[in-house]
Short mmCIF file of C-alpha atoms in Angstrom, two decimals:
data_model
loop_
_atom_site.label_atom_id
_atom_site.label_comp_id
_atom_site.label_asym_id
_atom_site.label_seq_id
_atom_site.Cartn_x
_atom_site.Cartn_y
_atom_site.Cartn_z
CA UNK A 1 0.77 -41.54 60.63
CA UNK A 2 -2.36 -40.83 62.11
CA UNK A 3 -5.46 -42.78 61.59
CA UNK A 4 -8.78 -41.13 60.36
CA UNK A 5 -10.92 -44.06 59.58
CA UNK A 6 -10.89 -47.73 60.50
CA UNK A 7 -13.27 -50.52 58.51
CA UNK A 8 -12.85 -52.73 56.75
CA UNK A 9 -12.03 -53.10 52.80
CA UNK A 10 -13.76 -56.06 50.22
CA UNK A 11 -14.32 -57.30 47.15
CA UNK A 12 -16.29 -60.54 46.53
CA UNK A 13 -16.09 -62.50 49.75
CA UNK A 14 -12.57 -61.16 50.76
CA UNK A 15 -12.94 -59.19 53.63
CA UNK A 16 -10.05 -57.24 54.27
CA UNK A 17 -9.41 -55.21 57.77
CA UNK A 18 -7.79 -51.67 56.73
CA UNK A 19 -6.76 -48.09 58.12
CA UNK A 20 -7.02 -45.13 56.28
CA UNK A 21 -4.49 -42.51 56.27
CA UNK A 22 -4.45 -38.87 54.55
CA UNK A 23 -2.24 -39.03 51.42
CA UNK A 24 -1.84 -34.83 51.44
CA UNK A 25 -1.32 -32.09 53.23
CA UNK A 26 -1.92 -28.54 52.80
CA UNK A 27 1.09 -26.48 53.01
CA UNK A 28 -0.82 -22.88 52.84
CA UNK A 29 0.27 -20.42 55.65
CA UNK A 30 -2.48 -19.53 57.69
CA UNK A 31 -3.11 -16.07 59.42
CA UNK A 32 -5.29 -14.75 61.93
CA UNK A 33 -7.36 -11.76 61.24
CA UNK A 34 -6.11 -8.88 63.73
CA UNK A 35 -7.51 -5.78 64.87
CA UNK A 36 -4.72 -2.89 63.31
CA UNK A 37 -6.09 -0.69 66.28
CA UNK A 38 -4.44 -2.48 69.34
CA UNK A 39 -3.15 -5.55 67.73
CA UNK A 40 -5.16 -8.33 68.99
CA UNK A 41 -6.54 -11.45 66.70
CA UNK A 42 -10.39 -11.60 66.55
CA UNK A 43 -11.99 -14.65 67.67
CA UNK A 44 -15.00 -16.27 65.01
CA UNK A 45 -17.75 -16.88 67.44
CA UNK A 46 -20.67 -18.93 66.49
CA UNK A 47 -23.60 -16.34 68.18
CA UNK A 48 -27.26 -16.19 67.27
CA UNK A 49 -28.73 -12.96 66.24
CA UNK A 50 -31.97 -13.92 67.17
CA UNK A 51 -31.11 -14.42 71.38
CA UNK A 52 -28.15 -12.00 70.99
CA UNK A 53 -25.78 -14.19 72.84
CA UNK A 54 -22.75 -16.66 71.84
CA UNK A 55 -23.49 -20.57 71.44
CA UNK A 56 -22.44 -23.54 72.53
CA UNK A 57 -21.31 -26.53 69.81
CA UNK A 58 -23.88 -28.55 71.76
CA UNK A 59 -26.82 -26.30 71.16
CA UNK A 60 -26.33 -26.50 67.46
CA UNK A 61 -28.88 -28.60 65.02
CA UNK A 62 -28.18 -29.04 61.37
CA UNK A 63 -31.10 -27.67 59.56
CA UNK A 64 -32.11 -27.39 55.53
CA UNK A 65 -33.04 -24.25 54.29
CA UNK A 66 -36.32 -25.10 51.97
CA UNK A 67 -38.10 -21.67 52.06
CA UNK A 68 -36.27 -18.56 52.82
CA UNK A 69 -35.49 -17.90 56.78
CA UNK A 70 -37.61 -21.63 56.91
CA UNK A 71 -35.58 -24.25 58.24
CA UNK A 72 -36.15 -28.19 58.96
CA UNK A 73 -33.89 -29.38 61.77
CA UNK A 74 -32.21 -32.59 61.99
CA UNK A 75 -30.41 -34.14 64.78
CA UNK A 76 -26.95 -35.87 64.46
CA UNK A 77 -28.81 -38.88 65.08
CA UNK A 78 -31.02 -38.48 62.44
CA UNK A 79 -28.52 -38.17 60.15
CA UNK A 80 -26.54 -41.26 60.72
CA UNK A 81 -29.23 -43.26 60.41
CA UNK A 82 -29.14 -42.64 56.58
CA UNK A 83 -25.71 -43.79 56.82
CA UNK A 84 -25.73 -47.05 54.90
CA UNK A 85 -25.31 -50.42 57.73
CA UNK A 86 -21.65 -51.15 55.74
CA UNK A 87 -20.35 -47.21 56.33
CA UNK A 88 -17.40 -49.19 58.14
CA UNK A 89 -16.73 -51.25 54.87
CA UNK A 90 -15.20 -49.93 51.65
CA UNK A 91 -17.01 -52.31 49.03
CA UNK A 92 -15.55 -52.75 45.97
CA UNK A 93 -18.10 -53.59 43.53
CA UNK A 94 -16.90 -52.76 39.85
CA UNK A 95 -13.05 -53.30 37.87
CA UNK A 96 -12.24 -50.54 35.52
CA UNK A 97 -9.27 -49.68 33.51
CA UNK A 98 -7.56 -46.14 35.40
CA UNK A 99 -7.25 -44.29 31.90
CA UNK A 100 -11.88 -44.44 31.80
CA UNK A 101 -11.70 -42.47 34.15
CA UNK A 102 -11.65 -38.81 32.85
CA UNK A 103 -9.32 -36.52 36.32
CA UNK A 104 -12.08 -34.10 37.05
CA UNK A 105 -13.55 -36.66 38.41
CA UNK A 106 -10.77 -36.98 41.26
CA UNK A 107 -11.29 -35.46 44.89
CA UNK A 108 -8.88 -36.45 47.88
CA UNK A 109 -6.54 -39.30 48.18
CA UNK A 110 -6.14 -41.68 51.43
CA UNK A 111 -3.73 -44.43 51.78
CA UNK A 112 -4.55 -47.79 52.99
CA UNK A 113 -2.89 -50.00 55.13
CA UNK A 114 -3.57 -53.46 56.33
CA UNK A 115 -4.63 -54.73 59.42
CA UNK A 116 -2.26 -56.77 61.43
CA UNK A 117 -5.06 -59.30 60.08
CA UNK A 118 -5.38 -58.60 57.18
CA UNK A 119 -1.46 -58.67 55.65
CA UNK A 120 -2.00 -61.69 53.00
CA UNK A 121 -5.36 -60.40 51.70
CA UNK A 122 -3.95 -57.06 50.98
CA UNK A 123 -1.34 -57.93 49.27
CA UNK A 124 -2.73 -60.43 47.15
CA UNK A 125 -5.51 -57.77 45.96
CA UNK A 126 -2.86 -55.17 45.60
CA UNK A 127 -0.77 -57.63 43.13
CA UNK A 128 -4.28 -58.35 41.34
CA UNK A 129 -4.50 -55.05 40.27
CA UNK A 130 -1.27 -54.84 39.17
CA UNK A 131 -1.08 -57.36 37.26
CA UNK A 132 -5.12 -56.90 35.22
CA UNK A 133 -3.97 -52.81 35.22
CA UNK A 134 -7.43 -52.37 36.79
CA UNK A 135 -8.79 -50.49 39.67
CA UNK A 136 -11.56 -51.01 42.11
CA UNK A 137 -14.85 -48.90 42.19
CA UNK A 138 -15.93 -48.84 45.62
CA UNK A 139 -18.55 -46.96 48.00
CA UNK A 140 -17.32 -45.36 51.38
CA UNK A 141 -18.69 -42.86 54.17
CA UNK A 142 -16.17 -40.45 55.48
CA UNK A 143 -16.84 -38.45 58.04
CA UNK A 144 -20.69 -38.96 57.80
CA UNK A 145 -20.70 -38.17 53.79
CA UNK A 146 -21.15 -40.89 51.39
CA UNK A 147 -18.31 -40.92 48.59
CA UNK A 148 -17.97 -42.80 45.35
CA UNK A 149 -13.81 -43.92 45.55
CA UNK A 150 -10.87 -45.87 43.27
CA UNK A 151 -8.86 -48.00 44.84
CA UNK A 152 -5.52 -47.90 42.80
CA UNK A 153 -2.06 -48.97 43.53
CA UNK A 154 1.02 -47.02 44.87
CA UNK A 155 4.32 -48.23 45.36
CA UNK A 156 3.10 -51.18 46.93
CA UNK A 157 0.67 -49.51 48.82
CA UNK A 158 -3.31 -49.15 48.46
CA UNK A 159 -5.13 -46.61 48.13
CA UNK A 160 -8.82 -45.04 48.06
CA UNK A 161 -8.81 -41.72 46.08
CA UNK A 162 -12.40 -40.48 46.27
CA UNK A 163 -14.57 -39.28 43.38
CA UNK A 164 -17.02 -37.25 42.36
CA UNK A 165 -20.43 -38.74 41.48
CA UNK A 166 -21.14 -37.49 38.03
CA UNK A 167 -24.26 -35.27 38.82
CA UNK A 168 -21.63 -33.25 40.95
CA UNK A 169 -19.85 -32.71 37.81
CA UNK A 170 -21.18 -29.55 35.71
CA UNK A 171 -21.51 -30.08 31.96
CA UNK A 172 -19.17 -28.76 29.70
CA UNK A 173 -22.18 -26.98 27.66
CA UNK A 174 -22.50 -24.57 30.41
CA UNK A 175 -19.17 -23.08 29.82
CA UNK A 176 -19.20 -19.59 27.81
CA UNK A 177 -17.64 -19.34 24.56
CA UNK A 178 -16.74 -22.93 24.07
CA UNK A 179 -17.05 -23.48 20.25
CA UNK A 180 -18.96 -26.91 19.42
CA UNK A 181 -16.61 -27.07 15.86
CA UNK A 182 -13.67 -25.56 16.36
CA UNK A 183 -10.90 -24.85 13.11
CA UNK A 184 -7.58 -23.71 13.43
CA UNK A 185 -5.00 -22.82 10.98
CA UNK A 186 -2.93 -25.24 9.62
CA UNK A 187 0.30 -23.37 10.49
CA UNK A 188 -0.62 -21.72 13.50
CA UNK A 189 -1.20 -25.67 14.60
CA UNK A 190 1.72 -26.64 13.90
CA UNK A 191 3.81 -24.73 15.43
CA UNK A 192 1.60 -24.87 18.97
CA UNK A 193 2.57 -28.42 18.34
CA UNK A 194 6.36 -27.63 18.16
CA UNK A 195 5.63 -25.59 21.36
CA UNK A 196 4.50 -28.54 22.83
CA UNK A 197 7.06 -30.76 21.42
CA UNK A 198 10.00 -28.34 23.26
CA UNK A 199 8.73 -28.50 26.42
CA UNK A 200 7.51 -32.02 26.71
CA UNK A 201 9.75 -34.06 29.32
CA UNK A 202 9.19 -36.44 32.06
CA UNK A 203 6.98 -35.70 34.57
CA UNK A 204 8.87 -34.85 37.80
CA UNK A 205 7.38 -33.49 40.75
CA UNK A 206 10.06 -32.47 43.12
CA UNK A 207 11.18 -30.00 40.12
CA UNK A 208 8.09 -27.83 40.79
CA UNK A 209 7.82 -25.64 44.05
CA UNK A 210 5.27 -23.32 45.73
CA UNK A 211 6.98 -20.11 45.04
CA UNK A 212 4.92 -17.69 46.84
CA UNK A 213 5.17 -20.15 50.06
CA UNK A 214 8.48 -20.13 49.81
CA UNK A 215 8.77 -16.43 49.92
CA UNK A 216 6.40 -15.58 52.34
CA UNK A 217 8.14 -17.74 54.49
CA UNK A 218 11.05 -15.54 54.04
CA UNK A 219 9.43 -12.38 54.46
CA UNK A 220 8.13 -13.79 57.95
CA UNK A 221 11.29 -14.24 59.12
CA UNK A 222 13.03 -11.07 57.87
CA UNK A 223 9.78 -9.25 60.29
CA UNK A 224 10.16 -11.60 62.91
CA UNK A 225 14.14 -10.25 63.32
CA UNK A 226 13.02 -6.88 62.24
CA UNK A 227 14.65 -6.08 58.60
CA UNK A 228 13.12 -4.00 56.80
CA UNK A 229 11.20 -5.40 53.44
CA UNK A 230 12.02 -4.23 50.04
CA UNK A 231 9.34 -5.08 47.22
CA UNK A 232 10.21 -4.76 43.76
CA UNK A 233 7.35 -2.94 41.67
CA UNK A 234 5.47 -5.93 39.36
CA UNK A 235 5.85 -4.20 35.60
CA UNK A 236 2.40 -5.52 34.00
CA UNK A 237 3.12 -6.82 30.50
CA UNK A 238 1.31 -4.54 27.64
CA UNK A 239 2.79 -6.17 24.50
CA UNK A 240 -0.32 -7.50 22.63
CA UNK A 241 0.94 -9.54 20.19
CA UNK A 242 -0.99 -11.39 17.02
CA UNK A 243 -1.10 -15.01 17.82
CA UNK A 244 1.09 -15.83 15.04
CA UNK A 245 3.58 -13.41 15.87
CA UNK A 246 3.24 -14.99 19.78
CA UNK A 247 3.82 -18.71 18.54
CA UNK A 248 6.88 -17.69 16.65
CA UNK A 249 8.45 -15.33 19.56
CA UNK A 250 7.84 -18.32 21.86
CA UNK A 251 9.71 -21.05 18.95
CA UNK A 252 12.42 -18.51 18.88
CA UNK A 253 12.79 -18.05 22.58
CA UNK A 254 12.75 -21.87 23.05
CA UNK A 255 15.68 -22.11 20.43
CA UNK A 256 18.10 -19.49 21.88
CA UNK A 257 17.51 -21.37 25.42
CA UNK A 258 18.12 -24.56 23.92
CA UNK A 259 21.53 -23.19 21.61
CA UNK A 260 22.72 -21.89 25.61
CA UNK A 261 22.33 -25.42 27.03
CA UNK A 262 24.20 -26.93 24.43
CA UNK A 263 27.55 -24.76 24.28
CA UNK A 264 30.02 -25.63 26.31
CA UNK A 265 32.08 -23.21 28.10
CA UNK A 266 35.85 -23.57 27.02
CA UNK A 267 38.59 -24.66 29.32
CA UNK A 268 40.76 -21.76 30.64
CA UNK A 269 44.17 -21.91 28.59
CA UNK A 270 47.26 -22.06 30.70
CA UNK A 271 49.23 -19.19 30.45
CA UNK A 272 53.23 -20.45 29.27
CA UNK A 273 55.56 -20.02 32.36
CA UNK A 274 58.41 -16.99 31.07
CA UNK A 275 62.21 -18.25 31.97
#
């Protein structure tokens, strides 16, 4: 697994030596963007209108818009010098129970391992936060951004999962049409809840697959050996219903698949053997 960070990971005193890892991977199918004329891909160029010419990565500054067309430039330099001195040491410094923590807060997730060093320390604050059902609030700088990160517990394994700071988060009051008292009808309630109830079961995430991956997939494969495609026409669903009428059609629908699960199909009957 390939490393993208090494430092070091503490809390009080303990000073632990870690790697860090990337936890996911995105599975999206990229394409290219192709001229339909002759066929060939078209290449993003970083070019300056200005000089009219292409640029090299090395002639590039990072620069802060603060007027319009105004910039102030900063060198890479510059910038890492804001780093804080410990951006090589994830610092734990608060505890906090994992369920305080609301998930729109959550960003990426990294695993953690240990250091050849570091194999006793690791584990012993891995089985600490098993056993106080805590997790660590820590600071980190990634790739020359400074994050706010959990470190949690995995099947035995540590991990950071960054967050974001709560000014990043927008309020809730900002959303349209959100109603600050909301009532709903007793009935209507209750069966939502029924709803609910139905489809509640454990959470398993093998069960759920990227469907339009999946496809695509096949579709570049039937091109690649030349078959020709066949796309069913997508009927768009016009039935407005009432929302009580929509809560029961979806209670009765949930029954009928239910009554199919349940009947068993009956053993073929053996036909009696004529002398």
């Amino acid at each position: 697994m390939h490393t993208l960070w090494k430092g070091a990971l503490s809390f009080g005193l303990v000073y632990l030596p870690v790697k860090m890892h990337a936890a996911t991977e995105d599975k999206d199918i990229t394409m290219k963007q192709i001229h339909r004329t002759c066929g060939s891909p078209i290449s993003l160029l970083k070019s300056c209108s200005q000089c009219n010419k292409d640029i090299k990565s090395e002639e590039l500054v990072k620069g802060y818009e603060f007027q319009k067309n105004q910039y102030i430039l900063f060198e890479k330099d510059e910038l890492d010098q804001l780093l804080p001195d410990s951006h090589k040491e994830i610092k734990i410094m608060d505890f906090v129970s994992i369920d305080e923590i609301d998930p729109i807060y959550f960003q990426k997730t990294y695993y953690l391992s240990p250091d050849s060093r570091a194999d006793k320390g690791y584990t012993l604050l891995m089985e600490a936060l098993k056993t106080t059902s805590k997790i660590g609030i820590c600071k980190v700088s990634i790739r020359a951004k400074s994050s706010l990160g959990a470190i949690r517990v995995i099947n035995n394994c540590l991990v950071l999962e960054t967050l974001y700071y709560s000014d990043e988060i927008r309020p809730i009051q900002e959303v349209p049409n959100i109603q600050t008292d909301p009532v709903v009808d007793p009935k209507e309630l209750d069966m939502a809840q029924s709803i609910v109830q139905h489809l509640s079961v454990a959470f398993e995430p093998t069960k759920y697959k990227d469907d339009y991956r999946n496809q695509l997939n096949d579709v570049i494969n039937k091109k690649i050996q030349g078959d020709q495609i066949q796309y069913s026409v997508i009927q768009q669903k016009n039935n407005v219903l009432d929302l009580m009428s929509a809560l029961q059609a979806s209670l009765d629908a949930l029954d009928q698949s239910k009554n199919k699960k349940t009947i068993k199909p009956k053993g073929k009957q053996k036909k009696e053997q004529t002398a």
